[in-house]
Amino acid sequence: MAGSVRITGTGQLVTLSRRMRAAGGPRLRANFARRIRRAAEPLHRDLQQAIRTVQLPGTGRTKRGGPSPTTRPLRATIAGSVRISVRQGASPGARIWIDRSRLPADMRNMPWTIEQGRVRHPVYGNRRRWATQSARPTGWWSRTVQAGTPRMQTEVERVLRDVRRDLE
């Protein structure tokens, strides 16, 4: 799984960034950055929704246990770590990524583990007893990125046309 989705460094973005810098206009650059961020937001929301809806069915005993010993819901915590960043300058563009620093230390690899389809964890914190859960084999990240990237690229191209038209 790729750690992030990037629409950066294309010749059009670099050329446009240079022209905006030469033209000055902080308002123009702020507008550009805002519109690029807006182009990436639907994919960002889709990724958050995808991780929130991943099913992790348990294996083994059918009897349910008590409440979780942790107050950190797994899917919501991972969804909160999906971030957007917009850059201008030498490598302009948008990036959607998982910020591992926003995850607790024991969950830092969970987005990739769930993507691969197998999650092993101690049963209610008991490190002598482990459970294995399976996710859908297609992966929550790759499937969502593949579906959302064309829409994001189309929107970025539209923003580029509009800003280019404003510069001329």
CSV table of C-alpha atoms in Angstrom, one decimal, residues 4-151:
chain,number,residue,atom,x,y,z
A,4,SER,CA,0.0,8.6,0.5
A,5,VAL,CA,-1.7,9.9,-2.6
A,6,ARG,CA,0.1,12.7,-4.4
A,7,ILE,CA,-0.8,14.9,-7.3
A,8,THR,CA,2.4,16.9,-7.4
A,9,GLY,CA,5.3,17.9,-9.5
A,10,THR,CA,3.5,17.8,-12.8
A,11,GLY,CA,5.0,20.2,-15.4
A,12,GLN,CA,1.7,22.3,-15.4
A,13,LEU,CA,1.7,22.7,-11.6
A,14,VAL,CA,5.4,23.7,-11.5
A,15,THR,CA,5.0,26.2,-14.4
A,16,LEU,CA,1.9,27.7,-12.9
A,17,SER,CA,3.5,28.0,-9.5
A,18,ARG,CA,6.4,29.9,-11.0
A,19,ARG,CA,4.1,32.2,-12.9
A,20,MET,CA,2.0,32.9,-9.7
A,21,ARG,CA,5.2,33.7,-7.8
A,22,ALA,CA,6.3,36.1,-10.5
A,23,ALA,CA,2.9,37.7,-10.7
A,24,GLY,CA,3.0,38.2,-6.9
A,25,GLY,CA,-0.6,38.2,-5.6
A,26,PRO,CA,-0.7,36.4,-2.3
A,27,ARG,CA,-4.5,36.4,-2.8
A,28,LEU,CA,-4.1,34.4,-6.0
A,29,ARG,CA,-1.7,31.9,-4.3
A,30,ALA,CA,-4.1,31.5,-1.3
A,31,ASN,CA,-7.0,31.0,-3.7
A,32,PHE,CA,-5.0,28.4,-5.6
A,33,ALA,CA,-4.1,26.5,-2.4
A,34,ARG,CA,-7.7,26.6,-1.1
A,35,ARG,CA,-9.1,25.2,-4.4
A,36,ILE,CA,-6.4,22.4,-4.5
A,37,ARG,CA,-7.3,21.5,-1.0
A,38,ARG,CA,-11.0,21.4,-1.9
A,39,ALA,CA,-10.2,19.1,-4.8
A,40,ALA,CA,-8.5,16.7,-2.4
A,41,GLU,CA,-11.2,16.8,0.3
A,42,PRO,CA,-13.7,14.3,-1.3
A,43,LEU,CA,-11.0,11.7,-1.5
A,44,HIS,CA,-10.0,12.5,2.1
A,45,ARG,CA,-13.6,12.0,3.3
A,46,ASP,CA,-13.9,8.8,1.3
A,47,LEU,CA,-10.8,7.4,2.9
A,48,GLN,CA,-12.0,8.3,6.4
A,49,GLN,CA,-15.4,6.7,5.6
A,50,ALA,CA,-13.7,3.6,4.1
A,51,ILE,CA,-11.7,2.9,7.3
A,52,ARG,CA,-14.7,3.6,9.5
A,53,THR,CA,-16.8,0.9,7.6
A,54,VAL,CA,-14.1,-1.8,7.3
A,55,GLN,CA,-15.6,-5.0,8.8
A,56,LEU,CA,-13.2,-7.0,11.0
A,57,PRO,CA,-15.1,-10.2,11.8
A,58,GLY,CA,-13.7,-12.3,14.7
A,59,THR,CA,-12.6,-15.9,14.5
A,60,GLY,CA,-12.9,-18.5,17.1
A,61,ARG,CA,-15.4,-18.4,19.9
A,62,THR,CA,-18.9,-17.0,19.3
A,63,LYS,CA,-19.5,-15.8,22.9
A,64,ARG,CA,-19.0,-12.0,23.2
A,65,GLY,CA,-16.8,-10.6,25.9
A,66,GLY,CA,-17.1,-7.5,28.0
A,67,PRO,CA,-16.3,-3.9,27.1
A,68,SER,CA,-13.1,-3.0,25.5
A,69,PRO,CA,-10.3,-2.2,28.0
A,70,THR,CA,-9.3,0.8,25.8
A,71,THR,CA,-11.2,4.0,25.1
A,72,ARG,CA,-9.6,4.4,21.7
A,73,PRO,CA,-11.9,3.1,19.0
A,74,LEU,CA,-9.6,1.6,16.3
A,75,ARG,CA,-11.4,2.8,13.1
A,76,ALA,CA,-12.2,6.3,14.4
A,77,THR,CA,-8.6,6.8,15.5
A,78,ILE,CA,-7.2,5.7,12.1
A,79,ALA,CA,-9.8,7.9,10.3
A,80,GLY,CA,-8.6,10.9,12.4
A,81,SER,CA,-5.0,10.3,11.2
A,82,VAL,CA,-5.8,10.6,7.5
A,83,ARG,CA,-4.5,14.1,6.6
A,84,ILE,CA,-4.4,16.5,3.6
A,85,SER,CA,-1.5,18.8,2.9
A,86,VAL,CA,-1.2,21.4,0.1
A,87,ARG,CA,2.2,22.7,-1.0
A,88,GLN,CA,3.3,25.5,-3.2
A,89,GLY,CA,6.7,26.3,-4.4
A,90,ALA,CA,9.2,23.8,-6.0
A,91,SER,CA,6.9,20.8,-5.7
A,92,PRO,CA,3.3,22.1,-5.7
A,93,GLY,CA,0.3,19.9,-5.3
A,94,ALA,CA,-1.9,18.0,-2.8
A,95,ARG,CA,-1.1,15.0,-0.7
A,96,ILE,CA,-3.4,12.7,1.3
A,97,TRP,CA,-1.5,10.6,3.8
A,98,ILE,CA,-1.7,8.8,7.1
A,99,ASP,CA,0.0,10.8,9.8
A,100,ARG,CA,1.5,8.1,12.0
A,101,SER,CA,2.3,10.7,14.7
A,102,ARG,CA,-1.4,11.1,15.3
A,103,LEU,CA,-1.8,7.4,16.1
A,104,PRO,CA,-1.0,5.9,19.5
A,105,ALA,CA,2.3,3.9,19.5
A,106,ASP,CA,0.6,0.5,19.5
A,107,MET,CA,-1.6,1.5,16.5
A,108,ARG,CA,1.1,2.9,14.2
A,109,ASN,CA,1.1,0.0,11.8
A,110,MET,CA,-2.7,-0.8,11.9
A,111,PRO,CA,-3.7,1.1,8.7
A,112,TRP,CA,-1.3,-1.1,6.7
A,113,THR,CA,-2.1,-4.2,8.7
A,114,ILE,CA,-5.9,-3.7,8.0
A,115,GLU,CA,-5.0,-3.0,4.3
A,116,GLN,CA,-3.3,-6.4,4.1
A,117,GLY,CA,-6.4,-8.1,5.6
A,118,ARG,CA,-5.2,-9.6,8.8
A,119,VAL,CA,-5.2,-8.1,12.3
A,120,ARG,CA,-3.8,-9.9,15.3
A,121,HIS,CA,-4.3,-8.4,18.8
A,122,PRO,CA,-4.4,-9.5,22.4
A,123,VAL,CA,-7.9,-10.4,23.6
A,124,TYR,CA,-9.0,-7.6,25.9
A,125,GLY,CA,-5.4,-6.7,26.7
A,126,ASN,CA,-4.5,-10.3,27.8
A,127,ARG,CA,-1.1,-10.7,26.1
A,128,ARG,CA,-1.3,-14.5,26.7
A,129,ARG,CA,-4.3,-14.9,24.5
A,130,TRP,CA,-4.5,-13.5,20.9
A,131,ALA,CA,-7.2,-13.2,18.4
A,132,THR,CA,-7.0,-12.9,14.6
A,133,GLN,CA,-9.5,-10.9,12.6
A,134,SER,CA,-9.8,-10.5,8.8
A,135,ALA,CA,-10.6,-7.5,6.8
A,136,ARG,CA,-11.9,-7.5,3.2
A,137,PRO,CA,-9.0,-8.6,1.0
A,138,THR,CA,-9.3,-5.7,-1.5
A,139,GLY,CA,-8.0,-3.2,1.0
A,140,TRP,CA,-9.7,0.0,2.3
A,141,TRP,CA,-6.9,2.4,1.1
A,142,SER,CA,-6.0,1.1,-2.3
A,143,ARG,CA,-9.5,0.6,-3.5
A,144,THR,CA,-10.7,4.0,-2.3
A,145,VAL,CA,-7.6,5.8,-3.8
A,146,GLN,CA,-8.1,4.0,-7.1
A,147,ALA,CA,-11.7,5.1,-7.2
A,148,GLY,CA,-11.1,8.7,-6.1
A,149,THR,CA,-7.9,9.7,-7.8
A,150,PRO,CA,-9.4,10.4,-11.3
A,151,ARG,CA,-12.0,12.8,-9.7
